[in-house]
Short mmCIF file of N, CA and C in Angstrom, two decimals:
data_model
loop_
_atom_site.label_atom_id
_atom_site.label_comp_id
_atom_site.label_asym_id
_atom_site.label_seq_id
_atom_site.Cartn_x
_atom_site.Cartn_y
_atom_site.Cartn_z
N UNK A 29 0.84 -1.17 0.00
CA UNK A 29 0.00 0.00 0.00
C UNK A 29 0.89 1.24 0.00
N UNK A 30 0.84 2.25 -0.71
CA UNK A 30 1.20 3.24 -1.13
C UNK A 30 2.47 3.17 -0.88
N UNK A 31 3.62 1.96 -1.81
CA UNK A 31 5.04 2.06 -2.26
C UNK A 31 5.18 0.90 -0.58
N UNK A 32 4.50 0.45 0.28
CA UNK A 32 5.07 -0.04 1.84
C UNK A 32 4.57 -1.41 1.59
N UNK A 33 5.20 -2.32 2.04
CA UNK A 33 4.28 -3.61 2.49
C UNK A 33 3.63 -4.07 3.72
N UNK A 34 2.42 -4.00 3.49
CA UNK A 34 1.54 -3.75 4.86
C UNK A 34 0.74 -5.16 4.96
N UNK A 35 0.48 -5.52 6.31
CA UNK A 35 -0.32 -6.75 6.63
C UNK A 35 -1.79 -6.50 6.59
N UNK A 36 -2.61 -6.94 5.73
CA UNK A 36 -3.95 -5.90 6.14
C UNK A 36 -4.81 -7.41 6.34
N UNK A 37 -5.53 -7.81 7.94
CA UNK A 37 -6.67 -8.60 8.11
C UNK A 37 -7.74 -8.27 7.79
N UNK A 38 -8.92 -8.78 7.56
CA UNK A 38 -10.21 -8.66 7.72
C UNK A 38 -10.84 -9.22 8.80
N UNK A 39 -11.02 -9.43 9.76
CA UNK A 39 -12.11 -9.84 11.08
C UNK A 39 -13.73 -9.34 10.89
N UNK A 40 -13.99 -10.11 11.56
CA UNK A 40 -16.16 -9.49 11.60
C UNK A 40 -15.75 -9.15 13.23
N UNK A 41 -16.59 -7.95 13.49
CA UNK A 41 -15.96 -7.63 14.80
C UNK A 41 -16.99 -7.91 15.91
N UNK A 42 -16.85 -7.74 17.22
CA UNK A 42 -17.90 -7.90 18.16
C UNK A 42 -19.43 -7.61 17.77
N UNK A 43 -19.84 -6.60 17.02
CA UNK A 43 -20.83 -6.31 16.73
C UNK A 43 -21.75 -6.37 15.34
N UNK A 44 -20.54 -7.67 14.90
CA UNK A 44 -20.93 -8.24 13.47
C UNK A 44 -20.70 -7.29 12.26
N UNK A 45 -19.76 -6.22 12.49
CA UNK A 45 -19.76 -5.94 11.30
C UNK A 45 -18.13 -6.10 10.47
N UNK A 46 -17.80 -5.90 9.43
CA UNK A 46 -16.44 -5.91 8.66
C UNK A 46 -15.38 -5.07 9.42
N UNK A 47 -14.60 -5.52 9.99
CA UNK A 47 -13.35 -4.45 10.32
C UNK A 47 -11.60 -5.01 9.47
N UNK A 48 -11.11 -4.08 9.08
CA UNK A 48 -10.14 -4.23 8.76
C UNK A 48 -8.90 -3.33 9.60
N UNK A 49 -7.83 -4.08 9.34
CA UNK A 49 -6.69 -3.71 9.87
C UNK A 49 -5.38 -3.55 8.96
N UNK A 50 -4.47 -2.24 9.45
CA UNK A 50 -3.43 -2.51 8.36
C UNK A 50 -1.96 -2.03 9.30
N UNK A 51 -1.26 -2.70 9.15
CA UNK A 51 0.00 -2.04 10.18
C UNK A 51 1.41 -2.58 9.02
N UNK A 52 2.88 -2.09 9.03
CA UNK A 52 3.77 -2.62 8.31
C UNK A 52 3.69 -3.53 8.03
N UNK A 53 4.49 -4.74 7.15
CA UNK A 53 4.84 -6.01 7.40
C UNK A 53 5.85 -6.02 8.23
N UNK A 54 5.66 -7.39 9.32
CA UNK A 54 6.98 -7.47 10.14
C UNK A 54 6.94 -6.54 11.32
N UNK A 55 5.97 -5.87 11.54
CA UNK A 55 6.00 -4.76 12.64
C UNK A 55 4.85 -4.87 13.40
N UNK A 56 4.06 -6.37 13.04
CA UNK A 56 3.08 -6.23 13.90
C UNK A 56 2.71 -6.15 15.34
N UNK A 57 3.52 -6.31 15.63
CA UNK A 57 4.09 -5.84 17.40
C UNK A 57 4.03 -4.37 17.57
N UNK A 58 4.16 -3.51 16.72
CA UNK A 58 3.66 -2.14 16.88
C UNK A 58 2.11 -1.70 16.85
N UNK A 59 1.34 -2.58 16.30
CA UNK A 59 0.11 -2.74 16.72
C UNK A 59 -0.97 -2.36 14.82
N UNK A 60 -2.10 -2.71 15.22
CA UNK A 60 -3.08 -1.73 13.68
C UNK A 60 -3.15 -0.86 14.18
N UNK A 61 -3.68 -0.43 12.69
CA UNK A 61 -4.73 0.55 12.77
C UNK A 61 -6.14 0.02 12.20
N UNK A 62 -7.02 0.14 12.90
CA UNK A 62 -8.58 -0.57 12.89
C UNK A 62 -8.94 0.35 11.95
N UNK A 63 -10.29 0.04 11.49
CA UNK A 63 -11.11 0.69 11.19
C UNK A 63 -12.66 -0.01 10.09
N UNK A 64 -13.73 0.39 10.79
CA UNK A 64 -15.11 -0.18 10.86
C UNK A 64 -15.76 -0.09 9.09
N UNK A 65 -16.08 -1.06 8.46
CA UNK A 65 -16.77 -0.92 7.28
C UNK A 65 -17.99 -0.08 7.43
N UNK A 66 -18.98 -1.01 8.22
CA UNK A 66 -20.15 -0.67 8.70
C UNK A 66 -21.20 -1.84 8.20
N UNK A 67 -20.66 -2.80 6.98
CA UNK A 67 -21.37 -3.30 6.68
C UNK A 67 -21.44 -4.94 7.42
N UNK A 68 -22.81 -5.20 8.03
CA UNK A 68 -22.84 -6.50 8.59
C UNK A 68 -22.58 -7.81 7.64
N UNK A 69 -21.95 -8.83 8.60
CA UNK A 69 -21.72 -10.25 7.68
C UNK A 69 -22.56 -11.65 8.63
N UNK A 70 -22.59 -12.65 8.57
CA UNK A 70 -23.04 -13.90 9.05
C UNK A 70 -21.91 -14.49 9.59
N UNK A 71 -20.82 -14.27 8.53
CA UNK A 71 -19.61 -15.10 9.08
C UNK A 71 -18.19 -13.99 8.75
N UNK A 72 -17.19 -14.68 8.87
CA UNK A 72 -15.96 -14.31 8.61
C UNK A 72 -15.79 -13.68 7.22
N UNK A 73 -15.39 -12.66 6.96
CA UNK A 73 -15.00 -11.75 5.55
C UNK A 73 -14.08 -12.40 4.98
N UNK A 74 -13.91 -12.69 3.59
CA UNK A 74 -13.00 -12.91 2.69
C UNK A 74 -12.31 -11.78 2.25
N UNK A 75 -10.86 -11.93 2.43
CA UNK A 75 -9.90 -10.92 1.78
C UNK A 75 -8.83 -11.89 0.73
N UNK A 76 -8.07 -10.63 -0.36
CA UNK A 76 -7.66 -11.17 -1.21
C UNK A 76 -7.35 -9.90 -1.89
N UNK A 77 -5.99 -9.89 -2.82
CA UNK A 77 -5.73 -9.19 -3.54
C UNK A 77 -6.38 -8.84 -5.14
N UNK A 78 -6.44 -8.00 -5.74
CA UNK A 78 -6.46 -8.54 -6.98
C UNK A 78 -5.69 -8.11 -8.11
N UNK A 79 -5.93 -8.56 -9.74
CA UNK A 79 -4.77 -8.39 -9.88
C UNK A 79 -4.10 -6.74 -10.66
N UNK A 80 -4.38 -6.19 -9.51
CA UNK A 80 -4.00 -4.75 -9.64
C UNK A 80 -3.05 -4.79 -8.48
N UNK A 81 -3.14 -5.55 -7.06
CA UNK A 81 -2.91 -5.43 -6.13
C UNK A 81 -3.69 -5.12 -4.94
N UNK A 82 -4.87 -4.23 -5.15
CA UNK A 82 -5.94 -3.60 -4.32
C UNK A 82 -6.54 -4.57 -3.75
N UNK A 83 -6.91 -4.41 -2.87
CA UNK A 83 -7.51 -4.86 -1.64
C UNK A 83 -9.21 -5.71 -2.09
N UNK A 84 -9.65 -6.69 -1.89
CA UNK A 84 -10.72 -7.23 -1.89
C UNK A 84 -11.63 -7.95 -1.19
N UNK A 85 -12.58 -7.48 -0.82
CA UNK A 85 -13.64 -8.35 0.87
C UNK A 85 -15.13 -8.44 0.38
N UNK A 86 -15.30 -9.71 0.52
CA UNK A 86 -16.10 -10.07 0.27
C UNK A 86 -16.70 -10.88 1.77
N UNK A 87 -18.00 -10.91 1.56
CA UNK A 87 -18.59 -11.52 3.04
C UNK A 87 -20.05 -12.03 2.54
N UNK A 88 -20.92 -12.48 3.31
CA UNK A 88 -21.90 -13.07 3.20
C UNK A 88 -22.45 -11.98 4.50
N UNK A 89 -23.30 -11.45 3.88
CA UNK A 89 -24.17 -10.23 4.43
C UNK A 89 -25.21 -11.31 5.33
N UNK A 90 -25.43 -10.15 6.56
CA UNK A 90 -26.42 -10.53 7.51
C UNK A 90 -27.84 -11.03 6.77
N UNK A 91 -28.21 -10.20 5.23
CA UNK A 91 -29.10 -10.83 4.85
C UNK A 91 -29.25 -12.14 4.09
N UNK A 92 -27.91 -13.05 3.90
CA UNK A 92 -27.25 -13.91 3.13
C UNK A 92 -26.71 -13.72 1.91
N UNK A 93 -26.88 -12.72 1.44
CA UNK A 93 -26.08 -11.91 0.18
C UNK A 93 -25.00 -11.92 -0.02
N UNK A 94 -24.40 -12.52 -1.14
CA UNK A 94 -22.55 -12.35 -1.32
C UNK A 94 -22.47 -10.21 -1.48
N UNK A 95 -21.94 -9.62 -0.97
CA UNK A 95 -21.38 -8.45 -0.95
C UNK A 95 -19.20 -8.40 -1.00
N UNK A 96 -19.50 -7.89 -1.88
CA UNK A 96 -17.96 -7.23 -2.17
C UNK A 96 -17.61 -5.82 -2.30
N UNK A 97 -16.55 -5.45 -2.16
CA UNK A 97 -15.84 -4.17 -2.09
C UNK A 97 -14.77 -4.19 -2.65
N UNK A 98 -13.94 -3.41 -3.30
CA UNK A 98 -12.34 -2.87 -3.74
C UNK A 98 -12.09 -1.62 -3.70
N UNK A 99 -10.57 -2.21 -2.89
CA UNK A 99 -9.99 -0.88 -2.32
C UNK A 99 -9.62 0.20 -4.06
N UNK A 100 -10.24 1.20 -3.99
CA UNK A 100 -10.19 2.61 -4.94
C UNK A 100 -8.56 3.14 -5.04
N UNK A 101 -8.55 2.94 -6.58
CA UNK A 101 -7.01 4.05 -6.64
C UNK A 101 -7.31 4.92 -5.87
N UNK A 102 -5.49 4.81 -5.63
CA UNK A 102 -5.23 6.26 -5.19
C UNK A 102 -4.66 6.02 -3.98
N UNK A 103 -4.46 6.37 -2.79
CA UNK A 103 -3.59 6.39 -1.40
C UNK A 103 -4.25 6.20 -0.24
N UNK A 104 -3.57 4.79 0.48
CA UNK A 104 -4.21 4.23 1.41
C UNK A 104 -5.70 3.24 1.08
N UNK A 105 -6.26 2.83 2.12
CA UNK A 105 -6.90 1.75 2.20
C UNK A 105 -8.27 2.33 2.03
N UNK A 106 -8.68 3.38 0.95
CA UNK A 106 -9.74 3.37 1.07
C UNK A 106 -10.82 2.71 0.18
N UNK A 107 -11.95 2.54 0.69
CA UNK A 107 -13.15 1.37 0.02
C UNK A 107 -13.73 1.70 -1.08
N UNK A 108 -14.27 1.35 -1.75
CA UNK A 108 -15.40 2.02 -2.73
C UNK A 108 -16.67 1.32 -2.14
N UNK A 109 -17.34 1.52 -2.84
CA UNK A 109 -19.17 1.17 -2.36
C UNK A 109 -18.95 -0.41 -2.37
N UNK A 110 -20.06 -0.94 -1.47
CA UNK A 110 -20.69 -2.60 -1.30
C UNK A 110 -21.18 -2.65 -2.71
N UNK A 111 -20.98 -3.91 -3.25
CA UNK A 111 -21.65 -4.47 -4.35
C UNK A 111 -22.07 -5.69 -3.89
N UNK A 112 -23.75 -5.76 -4.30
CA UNK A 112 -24.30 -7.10 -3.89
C UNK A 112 -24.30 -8.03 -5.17
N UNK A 113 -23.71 -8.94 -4.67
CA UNK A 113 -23.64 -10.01 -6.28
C UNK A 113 -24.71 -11.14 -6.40
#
């Protein structure tokens, strides 16, 4: 992510919704940085690169819906809109 190699998880968090995390590679002992989708899942989020490199999460929505996202050119981890497939 922007020229660094960064560890980025996906977790469903206490309150069921998508959270992601991104901290160096190799530095995870310095801790994330969180931060909340908003969108609810059933289970565990799928992450994955693609082949641009950008970021990809996919989950099975609280309503059983496959929903996906990709991370938007440009700097840092940010999302573009839910797509329900």
């Amino acid at each position: 992510m922007d020229g660094f190699d960064c560890t980025v998880p996906a977790v469903r968090g206490a309150d069921g919704t998508v959270n992601l995390g991104v901290c160096s590679t190799e530095s995870e002992q310095a801790g994330f940085w969180w931060t909340g989708t908003g969108m609810s899942c059933a289970g565990d989020p799928a992450l994955a690169a693609d082949g641009h490199g950008r970021a990809v999460v996919a989950v099975i929505g609280a309503d059983g819906g496959l929903a996906v996202v990709r991370q938007e050119e440009g700097q840092g981890l940010t999302l573009g809109d839910w797509s329900r497939v």
